[in-house]
Short mmCIF file of C-alpha atoms and ligand atoms in Angstrom, two decimals:
data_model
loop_
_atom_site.label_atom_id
_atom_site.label_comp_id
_atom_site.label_asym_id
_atom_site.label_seq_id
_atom_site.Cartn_x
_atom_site.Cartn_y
_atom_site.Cartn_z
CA UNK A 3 6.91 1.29 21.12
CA UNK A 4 10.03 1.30 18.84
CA UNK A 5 10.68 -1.59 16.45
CA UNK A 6 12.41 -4.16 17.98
CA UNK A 7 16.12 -3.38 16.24
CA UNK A 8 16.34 -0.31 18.07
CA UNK A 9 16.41 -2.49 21.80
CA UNK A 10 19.77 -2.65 23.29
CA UNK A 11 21.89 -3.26 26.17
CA UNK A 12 24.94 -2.52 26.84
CA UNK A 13 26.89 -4.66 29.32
CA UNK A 14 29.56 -2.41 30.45
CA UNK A 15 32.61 -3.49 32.41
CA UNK A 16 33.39 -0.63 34.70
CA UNK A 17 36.60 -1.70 35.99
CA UNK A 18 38.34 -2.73 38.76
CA UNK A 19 37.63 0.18 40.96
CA UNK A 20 39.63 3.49 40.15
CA UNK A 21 37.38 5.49 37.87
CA UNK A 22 41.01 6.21 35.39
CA UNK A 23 40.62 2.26 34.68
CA UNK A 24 37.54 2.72 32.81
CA UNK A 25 37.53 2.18 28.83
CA UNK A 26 36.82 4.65 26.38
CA UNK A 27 34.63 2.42 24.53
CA UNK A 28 32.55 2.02 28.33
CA UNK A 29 32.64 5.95 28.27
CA UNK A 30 31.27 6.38 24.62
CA UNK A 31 28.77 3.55 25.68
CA UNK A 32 27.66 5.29 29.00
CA UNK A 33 26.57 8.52 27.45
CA UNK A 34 24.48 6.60 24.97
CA UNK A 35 22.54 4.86 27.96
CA UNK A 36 18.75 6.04 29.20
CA UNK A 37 19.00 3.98 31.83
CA UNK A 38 22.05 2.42 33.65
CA UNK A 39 21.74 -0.25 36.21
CA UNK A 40 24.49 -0.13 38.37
CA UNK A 41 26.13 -2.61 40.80
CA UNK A 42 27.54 -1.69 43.86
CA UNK A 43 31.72 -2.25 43.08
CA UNK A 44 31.07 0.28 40.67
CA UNK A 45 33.24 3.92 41.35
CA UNK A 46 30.54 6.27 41.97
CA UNK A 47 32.84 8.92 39.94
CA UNK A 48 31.78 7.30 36.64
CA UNK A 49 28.55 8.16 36.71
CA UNK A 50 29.67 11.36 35.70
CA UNK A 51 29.73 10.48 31.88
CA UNK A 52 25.88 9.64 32.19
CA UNK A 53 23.88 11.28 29.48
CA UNK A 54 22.07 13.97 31.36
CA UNK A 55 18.95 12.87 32.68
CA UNK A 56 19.68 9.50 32.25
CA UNK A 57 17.84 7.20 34.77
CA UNK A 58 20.25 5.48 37.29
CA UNK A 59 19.42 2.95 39.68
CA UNK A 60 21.53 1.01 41.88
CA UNK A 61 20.89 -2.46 41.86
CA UNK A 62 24.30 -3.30 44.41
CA UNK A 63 23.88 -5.49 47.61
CA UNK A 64 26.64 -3.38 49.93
CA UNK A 65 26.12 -0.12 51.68
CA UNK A 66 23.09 -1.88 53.82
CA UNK A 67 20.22 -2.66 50.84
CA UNK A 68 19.83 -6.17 50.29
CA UNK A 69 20.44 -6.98 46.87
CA UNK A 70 18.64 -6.67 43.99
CA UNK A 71 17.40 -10.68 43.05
CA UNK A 72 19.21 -11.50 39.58
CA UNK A 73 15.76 -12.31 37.84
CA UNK A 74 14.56 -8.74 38.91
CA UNK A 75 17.78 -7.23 37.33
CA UNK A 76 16.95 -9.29 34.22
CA UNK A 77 13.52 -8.24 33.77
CA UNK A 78 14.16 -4.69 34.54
CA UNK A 79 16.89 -4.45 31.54
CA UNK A 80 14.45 -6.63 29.13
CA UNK A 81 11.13 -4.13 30.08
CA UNK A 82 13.48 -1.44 29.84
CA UNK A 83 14.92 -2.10 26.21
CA UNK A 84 11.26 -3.22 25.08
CA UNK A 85 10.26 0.30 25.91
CA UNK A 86 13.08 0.96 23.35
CA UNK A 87 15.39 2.90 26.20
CA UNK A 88 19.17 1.89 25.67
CA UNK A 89 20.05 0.32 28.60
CA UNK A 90 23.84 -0.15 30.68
CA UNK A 91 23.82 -2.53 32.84
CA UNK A 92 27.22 -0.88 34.76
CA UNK A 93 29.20 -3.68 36.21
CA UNK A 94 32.35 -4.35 38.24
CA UNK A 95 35.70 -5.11 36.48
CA UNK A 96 34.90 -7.25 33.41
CA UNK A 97 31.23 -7.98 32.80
CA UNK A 98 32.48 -11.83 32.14
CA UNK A 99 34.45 -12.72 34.76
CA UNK A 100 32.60 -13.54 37.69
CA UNK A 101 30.02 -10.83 37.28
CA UNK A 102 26.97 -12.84 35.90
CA UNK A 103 26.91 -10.68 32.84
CA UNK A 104 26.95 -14.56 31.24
CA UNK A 105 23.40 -15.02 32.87
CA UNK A 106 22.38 -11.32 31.53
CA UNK A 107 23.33 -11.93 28.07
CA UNK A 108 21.52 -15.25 27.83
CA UNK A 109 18.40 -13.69 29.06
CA UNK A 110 18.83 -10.80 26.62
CA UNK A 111 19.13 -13.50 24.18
CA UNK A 112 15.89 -15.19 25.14
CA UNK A 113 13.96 -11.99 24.98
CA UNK A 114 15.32 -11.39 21.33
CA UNK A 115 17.43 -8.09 22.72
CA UNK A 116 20.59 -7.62 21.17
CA UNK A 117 23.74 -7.30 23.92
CA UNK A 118 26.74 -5.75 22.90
CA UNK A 119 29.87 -6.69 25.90
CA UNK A 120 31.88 -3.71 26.58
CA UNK A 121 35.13 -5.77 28.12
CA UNK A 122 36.65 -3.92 31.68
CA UNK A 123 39.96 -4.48 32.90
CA UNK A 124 39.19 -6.73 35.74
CA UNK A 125 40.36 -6.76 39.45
CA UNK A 126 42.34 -10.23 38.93
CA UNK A 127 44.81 -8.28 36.86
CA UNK A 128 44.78 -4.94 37.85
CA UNK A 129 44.70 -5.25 41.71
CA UNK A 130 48.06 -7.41 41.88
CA UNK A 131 49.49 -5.33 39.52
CA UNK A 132 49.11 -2.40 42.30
CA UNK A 133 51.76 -4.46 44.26
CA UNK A 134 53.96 -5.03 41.49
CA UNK A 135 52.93 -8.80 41.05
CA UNK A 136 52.65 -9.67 37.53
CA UNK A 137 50.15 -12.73 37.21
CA UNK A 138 52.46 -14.40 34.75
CA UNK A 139 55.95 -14.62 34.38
CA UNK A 140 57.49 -17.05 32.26
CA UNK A 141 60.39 -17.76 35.61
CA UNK A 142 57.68 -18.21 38.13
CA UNK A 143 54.33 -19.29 36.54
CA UNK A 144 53.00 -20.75 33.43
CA UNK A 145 49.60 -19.19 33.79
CA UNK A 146 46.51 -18.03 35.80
CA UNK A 147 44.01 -19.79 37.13
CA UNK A 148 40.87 -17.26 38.45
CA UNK A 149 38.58 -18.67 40.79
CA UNK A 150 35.38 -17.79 43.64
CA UNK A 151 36.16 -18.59 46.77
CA UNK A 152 32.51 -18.75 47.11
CA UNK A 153 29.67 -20.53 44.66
CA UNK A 154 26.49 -20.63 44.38
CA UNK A 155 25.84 -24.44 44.67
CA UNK A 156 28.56 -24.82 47.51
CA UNK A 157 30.68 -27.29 45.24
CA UNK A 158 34.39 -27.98 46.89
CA UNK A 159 37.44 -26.46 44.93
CA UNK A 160 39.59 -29.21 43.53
CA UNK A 161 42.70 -28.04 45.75
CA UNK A 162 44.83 -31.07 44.07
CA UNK A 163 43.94 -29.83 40.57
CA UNK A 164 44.82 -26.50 41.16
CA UNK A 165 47.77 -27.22 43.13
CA UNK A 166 48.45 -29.34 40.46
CA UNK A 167 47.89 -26.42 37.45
CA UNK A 168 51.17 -24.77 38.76
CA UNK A 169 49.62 -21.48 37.85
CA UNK A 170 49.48 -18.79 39.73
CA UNK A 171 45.87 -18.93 41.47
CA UNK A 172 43.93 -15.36 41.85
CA UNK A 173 40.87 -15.68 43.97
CA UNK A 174 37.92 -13.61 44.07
CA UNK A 175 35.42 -13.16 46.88
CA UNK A 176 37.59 -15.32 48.78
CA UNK A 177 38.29 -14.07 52.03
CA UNK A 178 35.45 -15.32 54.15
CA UNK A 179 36.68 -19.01 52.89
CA UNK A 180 40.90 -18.00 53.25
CA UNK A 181 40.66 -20.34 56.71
CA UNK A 182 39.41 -23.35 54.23
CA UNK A 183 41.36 -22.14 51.25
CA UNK A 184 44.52 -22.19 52.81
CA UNK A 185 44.44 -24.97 54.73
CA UNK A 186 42.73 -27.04 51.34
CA UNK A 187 45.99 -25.80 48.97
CA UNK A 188 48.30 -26.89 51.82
CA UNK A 189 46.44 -30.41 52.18
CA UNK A 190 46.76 -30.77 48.78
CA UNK A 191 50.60 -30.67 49.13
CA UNK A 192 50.87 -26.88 48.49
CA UNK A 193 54.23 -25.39 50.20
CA UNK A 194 52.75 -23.42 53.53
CA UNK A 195 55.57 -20.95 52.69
CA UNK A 196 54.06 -20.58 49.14
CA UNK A 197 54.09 -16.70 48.79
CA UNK A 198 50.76 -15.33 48.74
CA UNK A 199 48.83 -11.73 49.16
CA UNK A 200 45.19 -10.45 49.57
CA UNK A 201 44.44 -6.78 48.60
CA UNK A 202 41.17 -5.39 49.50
CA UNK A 203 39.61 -2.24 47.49
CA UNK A 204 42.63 -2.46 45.02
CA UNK A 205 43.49 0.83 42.74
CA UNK A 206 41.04 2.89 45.52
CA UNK A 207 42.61 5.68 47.81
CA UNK A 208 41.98 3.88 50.54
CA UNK A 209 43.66 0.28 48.80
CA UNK A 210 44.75 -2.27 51.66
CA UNK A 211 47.22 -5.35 50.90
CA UNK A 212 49.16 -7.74 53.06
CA UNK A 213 51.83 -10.00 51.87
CA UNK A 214 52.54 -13.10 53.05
CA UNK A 215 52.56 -17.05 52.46
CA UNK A 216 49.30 -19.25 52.12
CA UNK A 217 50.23 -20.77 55.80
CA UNK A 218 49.88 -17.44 57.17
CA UNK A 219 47.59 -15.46 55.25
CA UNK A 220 44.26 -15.54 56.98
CA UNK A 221 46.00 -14.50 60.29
CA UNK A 222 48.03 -11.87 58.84
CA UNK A 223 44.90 -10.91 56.29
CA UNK A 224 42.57 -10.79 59.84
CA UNK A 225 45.64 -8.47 61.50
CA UNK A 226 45.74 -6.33 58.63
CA UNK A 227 42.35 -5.32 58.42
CA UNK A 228 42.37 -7.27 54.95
CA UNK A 229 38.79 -8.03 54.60
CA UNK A 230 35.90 -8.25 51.36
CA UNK A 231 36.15 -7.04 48.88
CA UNK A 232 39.71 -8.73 48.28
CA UNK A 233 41.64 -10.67 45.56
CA UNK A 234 43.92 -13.33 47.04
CA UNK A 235 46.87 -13.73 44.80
CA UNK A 236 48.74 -16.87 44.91
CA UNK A 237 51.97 -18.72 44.28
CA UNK A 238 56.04 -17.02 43.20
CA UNK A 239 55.03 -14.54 41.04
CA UNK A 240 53.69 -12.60 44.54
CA UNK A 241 57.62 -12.87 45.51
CA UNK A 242 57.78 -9.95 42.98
CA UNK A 243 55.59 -7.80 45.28
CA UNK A 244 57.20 -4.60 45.73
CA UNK A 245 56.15 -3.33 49.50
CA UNK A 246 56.28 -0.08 48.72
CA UNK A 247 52.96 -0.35 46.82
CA UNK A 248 51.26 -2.72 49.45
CA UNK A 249 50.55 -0.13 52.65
CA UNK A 250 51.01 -3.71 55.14
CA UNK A 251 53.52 -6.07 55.60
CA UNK A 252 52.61 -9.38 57.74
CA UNK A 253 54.40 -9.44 60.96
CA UNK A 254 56.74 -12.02 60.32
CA UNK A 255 60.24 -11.27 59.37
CA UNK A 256 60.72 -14.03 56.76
CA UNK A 257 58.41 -12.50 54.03
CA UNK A 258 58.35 -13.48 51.18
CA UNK A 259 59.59 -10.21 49.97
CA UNK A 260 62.68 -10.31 52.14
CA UNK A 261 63.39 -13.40 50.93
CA UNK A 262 62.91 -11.95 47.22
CA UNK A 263 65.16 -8.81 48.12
CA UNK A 264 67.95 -11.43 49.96
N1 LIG B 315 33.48 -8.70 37.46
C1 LIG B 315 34.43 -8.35 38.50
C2 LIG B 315 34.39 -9.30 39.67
C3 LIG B 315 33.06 -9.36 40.38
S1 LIG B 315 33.06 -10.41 41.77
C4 LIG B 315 35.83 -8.24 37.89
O1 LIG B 315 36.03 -8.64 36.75
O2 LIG B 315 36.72 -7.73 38.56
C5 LIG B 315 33.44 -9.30 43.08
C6 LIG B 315 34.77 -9.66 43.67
O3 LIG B 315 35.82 -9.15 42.85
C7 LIG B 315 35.04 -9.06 45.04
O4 LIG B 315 34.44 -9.81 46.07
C8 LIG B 315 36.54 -9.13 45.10
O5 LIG B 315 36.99 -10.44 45.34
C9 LIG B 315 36.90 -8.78 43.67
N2 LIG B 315 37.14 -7.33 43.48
C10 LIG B 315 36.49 -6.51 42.66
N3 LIG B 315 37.01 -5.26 42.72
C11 LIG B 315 38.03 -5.31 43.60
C12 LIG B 315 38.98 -4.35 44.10
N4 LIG B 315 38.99 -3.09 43.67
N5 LIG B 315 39.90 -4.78 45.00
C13 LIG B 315 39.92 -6.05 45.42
N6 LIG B 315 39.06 -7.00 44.99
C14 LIG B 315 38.13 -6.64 44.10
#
């Protein structure tokens, strides 16, 4: 066995989907990698700047495989780097933001492995941006607020504090919850003509969006074929939308984009 300061991971943030979104630093740390653990948002495509031979296993829940159990994951990248392999754990966007690279680097930490984060551009910036909707703009927000639909101890969102936040709100894996989530914002005093979008498999060929306002967005998401895995974008900057970029408009004439163009 190597001495222990040769065991490393790398947690890499593969970005939000489109392979041309990947870092160079997350390419340069790829071919370093033995072994790459892979989850399943990842673009297959990237796989190409594996060393050759490397090992790769998928460790994703889609595509019909139930998921991998987080401890598993955890103790496959610790035996892995004790066996002094250089490991990638390959993740999703950015490694931080909602992709439990938090819990991997704390177990890293408690085996004594160093981690080194390789950041990725996540998809609560990059897939609005495919519609032209900045997440800030200093005439329509005064920040971002990113947040599950969906959490592991079932805790309510604070609909009142984020209405609150005037921020824009970006939500991920939100769209089995958009029923709740709308009708929680607009509770909480939230405009029902608040302009609001949901883009599924953002910066991908086959990249879905529909653009409409938080009172109509689960109907018009369920219409469009607007399903998981989507970002729900939230609040005036989505008035910026440009439907060129979006490949659905909801049915109803008084988008918000009309209303932006008017
Ligand atoms: N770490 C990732 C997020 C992981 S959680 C990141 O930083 O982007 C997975 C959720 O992210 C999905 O359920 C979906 O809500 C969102 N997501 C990831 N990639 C996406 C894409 N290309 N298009 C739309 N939503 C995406």
């Amino acid at each position: 066995m190597l001495s222990k300061a040769s065991e490393k991971v790398f947690l890499i943030g593969a970005g939000p989907g489109d392979p041309e979104l990947l870092t160079i630093k997350a390419v340069k740390a790829l071919q370093k990698c033995d072994v790459l653990l892979v989850d399943d948002l990842v673009h297959p495509a990237i796989l190409r700047y594996a060393k050759p031979g490397a090992r790769i296993i998928h460790v994703g829940k889609r595509g019909g495989c139930k998921s991998t159990p987080q401890k598993f994951i955890e103790r496959m990248m610790v035996r892995f780097a004790q066996t002094g392999a250089i490991v990638g754990r390959v993740k999703g966007g950015d490694p931080f933001v909602f992709g439990r690279g938090g819990e991997e680097m704390l177990a890293l930490r408690a085996a004594g492995i160093d981690a080194e984060i390789i950041s990725g551009i996540t998809a609560g910036c990059a897939v609005p941006a495919m519609l032209q909707i900045p997440v800030t703009h200093r005439d329509h927000s005064r920040g971002v607020t990113f947040i599950t639909g969906h959490t592991r101890t079932g805790k309510p969102i604070n609909y009142h504090a984020l209405v609150q936040s005037d921020t824009t709100i970006v939500i991920y894996m939100g769209m089995t919850n958009l029923s709740e989530i709308s009708a929680g914002l607009i509770a909480a005093n939230m405009s029902s003509n608040t302009p609001a979008a949901a883009i599924r498999n953002g910066t991908l060929a086959d990249q879905t969006a529909v653009i409409s306002t938080i009172g109509k967005l689960p109907e018009d998401a369920r219409l469009a074929g607007v399903s998981s895995p989507a970002i729900i974008v939230i609040g005036g900057v989505v008035g910026l939308a440009n439907a060129v970029h979006s490949g659905f408009l909801g049915p109803e004439a008084e988008s918000p984009l009309q209303a932006a163009a008017a």
